[in-house]
Coordinates of C-alpha atoms in Angstrom, one line a residue:
X22 CA 28.4 -52.9 74.7
X23 CA 25.5 -51.8 72.4
X24 CA 26.1 -51.6 68.6
X25 CA 23.2 -50.5 66.8
X26 CA 23.0 -49.6 63.1
X27 CA 19.7 -49.1 60.9
X28 CA 19.5 -50.4 57.5
X29 CA 17.2 -48.5 54.9
X30 CA 16.3 -50.5 51.4
X31 CA 14.3 -49.6 48.4
X32 CA 14.6 -51.9 45.9
X33 CA 13.9 -52.9 42.2
X34 CA 10.6 -53.8 42.9
X35 CA 9.7 -49.9 43.8
X36 CA 6.9 -51.1 46.2
X37 CA 8.6 -49.1 49.4
X38 CA 11.2 -48.6 52.0
X39 CA 12.0 -51.0 54.4
X40 CA 14.2 -50.3 57.4
X41 CA 15.6 -52.4 60.4
X42 CA 17.5 -51.6 63.8
X43 CA 20.3 -54.0 64.1
X44 CA 22.0 -55.0 67.3
X45 CA 25.6 -56.2 66.3
X46 CA 26.9 -56.3 69.9
X47 CA 26.4 -60.4 70.0
X48 CA 27.7 -63.5 68.6
X49 CA 24.7 -63.1 66.0
X50 CA 23.3 -59.9 64.6
X51 CA 19.6 -59.2 66.2
X52 CA 16.9 -57.2 64.5
X53 CA 15.4 -55.3 67.5
X54 CA 13.0 -53.2 65.5
X55 CA 11.7 -53.1 62.0
X56 CA 9.3 -50.8 60.0
X57 CA 8.5 -50.0 56.2
X58 CA 6.6 -47.6 54.3
X59 CA 4.7 -48.3 50.9
X60 CA 5.4 -45.8 47.8
X61 CA 2.5 -44.1 46.6
X62 CA 1.4 -44.5 43.3
X63 CA 2.4 -41.5 41.8
X64 CA 5.8 -41.6 43.4
X65 CA 6.2 -45.3 42.2
X66 CA 5.3 -44.2 38.8
X67 CA 7.9 -41.4 38.9
X68 CA 10.6 -43.9 39.7
X69 CA 9.9 -45.8 37.0
X70 CA 9.8 -43.2 34.6
X71 CA 13.2 -42.1 35.7
X72 CA 14.7 -45.5 34.8
X73 CA 14.6 -44.2 31.6
X74 CA 15.7 -40.8 29.7
X75 CA 12.7 -38.7 29.8
X76 CA 12.0 -34.8 30.1
X77 CA 13.8 -32.6 32.5
X78 CA 14.8 -35.8 34.1
X79 CA 17.7 -34.1 36.2
X80 CA 15.3 -31.7 37.9
X81 CA 12.9 -34.5 38.8
X82 CA 15.4 -37.1 39.9
X83 CA 16.7 -34.2 42.5
X84 CA 12.9 -33.6 43.7
X85 CA 12.6 -37.3 43.9
X86 CA 15.9 -38.0 45.9
X87 CA 14.6 -35.8 48.4
X88 CA 11.2 -37.3 48.7
X89 CA 12.7 -40.6 49.0
X90 CA 15.1 -39.2 51.9
X91 CA 11.6 -38.1 53.6
X92 CA 10.2 -41.6 53.1
X93 CA 13.3 -42.9 54.6
X94 CA 13.1 -40.5 57.4
X95 CA 9.6 -41.3 58.3
X96 CA 10.9 -45.0 58.7
X97 CA 13.7 -44.0 60.7
X98 CA 11.2 -42.1 63.0
X99 CA 9.1 -45.4 63.5
X100 CA 12.7 -47.4 64.3
X101 CA 13.6 -44.6 66.9
X102 CA 10.2 -44.5 68.3
X103 CA 10.3 -48.5 68.6
X104 CA 13.8 -48.3 70.2
X105 CA 12.6 -45.9 72.8
X106 CA 9.9 -48.3 73.8
X107 CA 12.6 -50.5 74.6
X108 CA 15.0 -48.3 76.4
X109 CA 17.2 -47.7 73.6
X110 CA 17.8 -44.0 73.0
X111 CA 18.4 -42.7 69.6
X112 CA 21.9 -41.5 70.7
X113 CA 23.1 -45.2 70.7
X114 CA 22.5 -45.5 67.1
X115 CA 25.6 -45.0 65.3
X116 CA 24.6 -44.7 62.0
X117 CA 21.9 -44.9 59.0
X118 CA 22.9 -47.4 56.2
X119 CA 20.6 -45.7 53.1
X120 CA 20.8 -47.5 49.8
X121 CA 18.9 -45.0 47.7
X122 CA 16.9 -46.0 44.8
X123 CA 18.3 -47.5 42.1
X124 CA 17.6 -45.7 38.6
X125 CA 20.8 -46.3 36.5
X126 CA 23.3 -49.2 36.5
X127 CA 25.9 -49.5 33.8
X128 CA 29.3 -50.7 35.7
X129 CA 30.3 -52.0 31.9
X130 CA 33.2 -50.4 30.3
X131 CA 34.7 -50.9 26.7
X132 CA 37.9 -50.3 25.7
X133 CA 36.8 -46.9 23.8
X134 CA 35.7 -45.4 27.3
X135 CA 38.0 -43.6 29.7
X136 CA 38.6 -45.1 33.0
X137 CA 35.7 -44.3 35.4
X138 CA 33.1 -44.5 32.6
X139 CA 31.4 -47.1 34.2
X140 CA 28.9 -45.8 36.8
X141 CA 25.6 -46.7 38.9
X142 CA 23.5 -44.5 40.2
X143 CA 20.9 -44.4 43.3
X144 CA 18.8 -41.5 43.9
X145 CA 18.8 -40.4 47.4
X146 CA 19.6 -37.2 49.7
X147 CA 21.3 -38.5 52.6
X148 CA 22.6 -35.1 53.7
X149 CA 18.7 -34.3 54.0
X150 CA 17.9 -37.4 55.8
X151 CA 20.8 -36.6 58.2
X152 CA 19.3 -33.1 58.7
X153 CA 15.8 -34.9 59.2
X154 CA 16.9 -37.6 61.6
X155 CA 19.9 -36.1 63.5
X156 CA 21.7 -39.6 62.9
X157 CA 25.0 -40.0 60.8
X158 CA 24.1 -41.4 57.3
X159 CA 25.8 -43.7 55.0
X160 CA 24.9 -43.9 51.5
X161 CA 26.4 -44.5 47.9
X162 CA 27.6 -47.8 48.7
X163 CA 28.0 -48.9 45.1
X164 CA 30.2 -46.5 43.3
X165 CA 33.7 -47.2 44.9
X166 CA 33.1 -51.1 43.7
X167 CA 32.5 -49.6 40.4
X168 CA 35.4 -46.9 40.2
X169 CA 37.8 -50.2 41.0
X170 CA 36.6 -51.9 38.2
X171 CA 34.0 -53.9 39.8
X172 CA 30.2 -54.5 39.0
X173 CA 28.9 -52.6 42.0
X174 CA 26.9 -55.5 42.5
X175 CA 25.7 -57.5 44.3
X176 CA 27.0 -56.4 47.7
X177 CA 25.1 -59.0 50.0
X178 CA 27.2 -61.7 49.6
X179 CA 29.8 -60.9 52.3
X180 CA 26.8 -60.3 54.6
X181 CA 24.6 -63.5 53.2
X182 CA 28.1 -65.2 54.5
X183 CA 28.1 -64.0 58.0
X184 CA 24.2 -64.8 58.6
X185 CA 23.3 -68.0 56.8
X186 CA 26.9 -69.6 55.9
X187 CA 27.6 -73.0 57.6
X188 CA 30.5 -75.0 58.7
X189 CA 29.8 -78.0 57.2
X190 CA 28.0 -77.8 53.8
X191 CA 27.6 -75.2 50.7
X192 CA 24.5 -73.3 50.9
X193 CA 22.9 -70.6 48.1
X194 CA 21.0 -67.4 49.1
X195 CA 18.6 -66.2 46.4
X196 CA 17.2 -62.6 47.0
X197 CA 14.3 -62.2 44.6
X198 CA 13.4 -58.4 44.5
X199 CA 12.6 -56.8 41.3
X200 CA 16.0 -58.4 40.0
X201 CA 17.0 -62.1 41.3
X202 CA 20.8 -62.3 42.8
X203 CA 22.1 -65.5 43.8
X204 CA 24.9 -66.2 46.5
X205 CA 27.0 -69.4 46.7
X206 CA 28.6 -69.9 50.3
X207 CA 31.0 -72.4 50.8
X208 CA 31.7 -74.0 53.9
X209 CA 33.6 -72.0 56.6
X210 CA 37.4 -72.7 56.3
X211 CA 37.0 -73.5 52.6
X212 CA 39.4 -72.6 49.8
X213 CA 36.2 -72.3 47.4
X214 CA 35.6 -68.3 47.4
X215 CA 32.1 -67.0 47.9
X216 CA 30.4 -66.3 44.6
X217 CA 27.4 -64.0 43.9
X218 CA 26.1 -62.4 40.8
X219 CA 22.5 -61.2 39.6
X220 CA 20.5 -64.0 37.7
X221 CA 18.1 -61.6 36.2
X222 CA 14.7 -60.5 36.4
X223 CA 13.1 -61.3 39.5
X224 CA 9.7 -59.8 40.3
X225 CA 10.2 -56.7 37.9
X226 CA 8.5 -58.3 35.1
X227 CA 5.6 -60.1 36.7
X228 CA 4.9 -57.3 39.0
X229 CA 4.7 -55.0 35.9
X230 CA 2.3 -57.5 33.9
X231 CA 0.2 -58.3 36.9
X232 CA -0.2 -54.5 37.7
X233 CA -1.4 -54.0 33.8
X234 CA -3.9 -56.7 33.5
X235 CA -5.5 -57.2 37.0
X236 CA -4.9 -53.8 38.8
X237 CA -3.0 -55.6 41.4
X238 CA 1.1 -54.5 42.2
X239 CA 1.9 -58.0 42.2
X240 CA 0.5 -61.7 41.8
X241 CA -0.2 -62.7 45.6
X242 CA 1.3 -66.3 46.4
X243 CA 1.8 -66.6 42.3
X244 CA -1.8 -67.8 42.3
X245 CA -2.4 -66.0 38.9
X246 CA 0.3 -67.5 37.0
X247 CA -0.3 -70.7 38.6
X248 CA -3.9 -70.6 36.6
X249 CA -2.1 -70.1 33.3
X250 CA 0.0 -72.3 30.9
X251 CA 3.6 -71.7 29.8
X252 CA 4.1 -70.5 26.2
X253 CA 7.4 -72.2 25.2
X254 CA 8.3 -70.2 22.4
X255 CA 8.0 -67.0 24.5
X256 CA 10.0 -68.7 27.2
X257 CA 12.9 -69.5 24.2
X258 CA 12.6 -66.1 23.2
X259 CA 13.0 -64.5 26.3
X260 CA 16.1 -66.7 27.5
X261 CA 17.6 -65.5 24.1
X262 CA 18.7 -62.7 26.0
X263 CA 22.9 -62.6 25.6
X264 CA 22.9 -61.5 29.4
X265 CA 21.9 -65.0 30.7
X266 CA 24.9 -66.7 28.9
X267 CA 27.5 -64.0 29.9
X268 CA 29.9 -65.5 32.4
X269 CA 30.2 -63.9 36.2
X270 CA 30.8 -61.5 37.5
X271 CA 27.9 -59.7 36.3
X272 CA 24.9 -57.5 37.5
X273 CA 21.7 -56.3 35.6
X274 CA 18.8 -54.0 36.3
X275 CA 15.5 -52.3 34.9
X276 CA 18.0 -50.6 32.4
X277 CA 18.0 -54.2 30.6
X278 CA 14.8 -55.8 32.2
X279 CA 12.3 -53.1 31.2
X280 CA 8.9 -52.6 30.1
X281 CA 10.3 -52.0 26.5
X282 CA 12.3 -55.1 26.6
X283 CA 9.3 -57.1 27.3
X284 CA 6.9 -55.1 24.7
X285 CA 9.6 -56.1 22.1
X286 CA 9.7 -59.6 23.4
X287 CA 5.9 -59.7 23.5
X288 CA 5.3 -58.5 20.1
X289 CA 4.5 -61.7 18.2
X290 CA 2.6 -63.2 21.1
X291 CA -0.1 -60.9 21.3
X292 CA -2.8 -63.3 20.9
X293 CA -1.7 -65.2 24.2
X294 CA -3.9 -65.2 27.2
X295 CA -2.5 -62.6 30.0
X296 CA -2.3 -65.5 32.7
X297 CA -0.1 -67.5 30.2
X298 CA 2.0 -64.5 29.7
X299 CA 2.3 -64.3 33.5
X300 CA 2.9 -68.1 34.2
X301 CA 5.7 -67.9 31.3
X302 CA 7.6 -64.7 33.2
X303 CA 7.5 -66.6 36.3
X304 CA 9.0 -69.4 34.5
X305 CA 11.6 -66.9 33.2
X306 CA 12.6 -65.8 36.8
X307 CA 12.8 -69.5 37.9
X308 CA 14.7 -70.9 34.8
X309 CA 17.7 -67.9 35.2
X310 CA 17.7 -68.6 38.8
X311 CA 18.0 -72.5 38.4
X312 CA 20.8 -71.8 36.1
X313 CA 22.7 -70.1 37.8
X314 CA 22.6 -72.6 40.9
X315 CA 23.5 -75.2 38.3
X316 CA 26.3 -73.6 36.9
X317 CA 27.8 -71.9 40.1
X318 CA 26.3 -73.5 43.1
X319 CA 25.5 -77.3 42.2
X320 CA 27.0 -78.6 45.4
X321 CA 24.8 -76.8 47.7
X322 CA 22.7 -78.4 50.0
X323 CA 20.1 -75.7 50.6
X324 CA 18.6 -72.6 48.6
X325 CA 17.6 -70.0 51.2
X326 CA 15.0 -67.4 49.6
X327 CA 14.7 -63.9 50.4
X328 CA 13.2 -60.8 49.1
X329 CA 9.4 -60.2 48.1
X330 CA 9.7 -63.1 46.1
X331 CA 9.9 -65.4 49.2
X332 CA 6.0 -65.3 49.4
X333 CA 5.4 -66.2 45.7
X334 CA 4.3 -69.9 46.7
X335 CA 4.1 -71.0 43.0
X336 CA 7.5 -69.7 42.6
X337 CA 9.0 -71.5 45.4
X338 CA 7.3 -74.8 44.0
X339 CA 8.7 -74.2 40.5
X340 CA 12.0 -73.4 42.0
X341 CA 12.0 -76.8 43.9
X342 CA 11.0 -78.6 41.1
X343 CA 14.0 -77.7 39.1
X344 CA 16.6 -78.5 41.9
X345 CA 15.3 -81.7 43.5
X346 CA 18.4 -82.6 45.3
X347 CA 18.5 -79.4 47.7
X348 CA 15.6 -78.0 49.8
X349 CA 14.3 -74.5 49.4
X350 CA 13.6 -72.5 52.1
X351 CA 12.8 -69.0 52.9
X352 CA 14.9 -67.0 55.5
X353 CA 12.7 -66.5 58.0
X354 CA 13.6 -70.0 59.0
X355 CA 17.0 -69.3 59.6
X356 CA 16.0 -66.2 61.9
X357 CA 15.6 -63.2 59.4
X358 CA 12.3 -62.7 57.8
X359 CA 12.6 -62.3 54.0
X360 CA 11.8 -58.5 53.8
X361 CA 14.5 -57.5 56.4
X362 CA 17.5 -59.4 54.8
X363 CA 18.6 -56.8 52.4
X364 CA 18.0 -53.7 54.8
X365 CA 19.9 -55.6 57.4
X366 CA 22.6 -55.9 55.1
X367 CA 23.0 -52.3 54.5
X368 CA 23.0 -51.7 58.2
X369 CA 26.2 -54.2 58.1
X370 CA 27.5 -52.5 55.2
X371 CA 27.0 -48.9 57.0
X372 CA 28.9 -50.3 60.0
X373 CA 31.9 -51.8 57.8
X374 CA 32.2 -48.2 56.5
X375 CA 32.3 -46.6 59.8
X376 CA 34.7 -48.9 61.1
X377 CA 36.8 -48.5 57.8
X378 CA 36.5 -52.0 56.8
X379 CA 35.9 -53.5 53.3
X380 CA 32.3 -54.0 52.2
X381 CA 32.9 -55.9 48.7
X382 CA 34.3 -59.1 47.9
X383 CA 36.3 -58.6 44.8
X384 CA 35.6 -62.3 43.5
X385 CA 32.2 -61.4 43.3
X386 CA 32.1 -58.0 41.9
X387 CA 35.1 -58.2 40.3
X388 CA 36.8 -55.2 41.8
X389 CA 40.5 -54.8 41.7
X390 CA 40.6 -55.4 45.5
X391 CA 38.8 -55.1 49.0
X392 CA 37.4 -51.5 49.4
X393 CA 35.7 -49.5 52.2
X394 CA 32.4 -48.8 50.4
X395 CA 29.9 -45.6 51.0
X396 CA 30.2 -42.0 51.8
X397 CA 29.6 -40.4 55.3
X398 CA 26.9 -37.6 56.0
X399 CA 27.6 -36.6 59.5
X400 CA 24.6 -35.7 61.5

């Protein structure tokens, strides 16, 4: 029997939407089609602006959610076209898992707040997406975990366990999107739990600095950073952010690691060369990720890297230099290209919701228990 689901992801890097059509009918999942669409400069700027309080933001957020749904619909149309060429009719696709665009992530509560005061917000218009595609849509994956006392993130470790886990060894999976998140996967059958958390910034700060000073949306291959030198005092200042020393479970986003946060940290270092700042921002990401592995995944024999950061060769070299006892590889060596992993994870999460099966790991997010994640918008 065929078991097809589409996954759509637009992450904190704000570079565009990625989509995959996944066949879950075999022993292992199979991506049968993939598509992507970059965000235009003005749309990307608007999404970035909506990460902070601004004028008329409720109206603008609603418009941005609808615009994102239109982007998603074009990605879905491309996937459906590819599927048709392979003899797979659209009617066999059971659902679309649409993550949405995170613009606020505040899952933490204080004792003064009422129950449910924590929240996470992903812009989207899943009703419109269902209308445009004629396919059931599953969206709003994170809020149920937050309602159950969890962080709502990361949600991908359970998926990573099924795709990258091994029977004979512990492995770690590092997703380098705008924010970096780590999954530690013990051997199958081990009494040890799967762990997962956000390490800190991934590409977000590096990309923003690169765009500001070179006009390029990212540092291709890490070449610009590689040509700079570390500024130790700046690195120490950046690492002084309390988030890095917080215990797990924990998650973060652009709410914390924003351009305003970076500008404040850079104030005493205005005389430094831009390429040296880029080198130091790269090292911040490296140190945050390596610290996470050393604290929670030091028995791993391999670090599997996915997300856009998997193409930053300089960053991968720095990761490997700090973790000499394990092998750093990219996810394509394990059957799933780096830019398809998160989209495939949300296809899996949508499938879990359709089957009314849990999608979270309470040991990862801190939720009170297993929960079915997502809301269904029938076509």
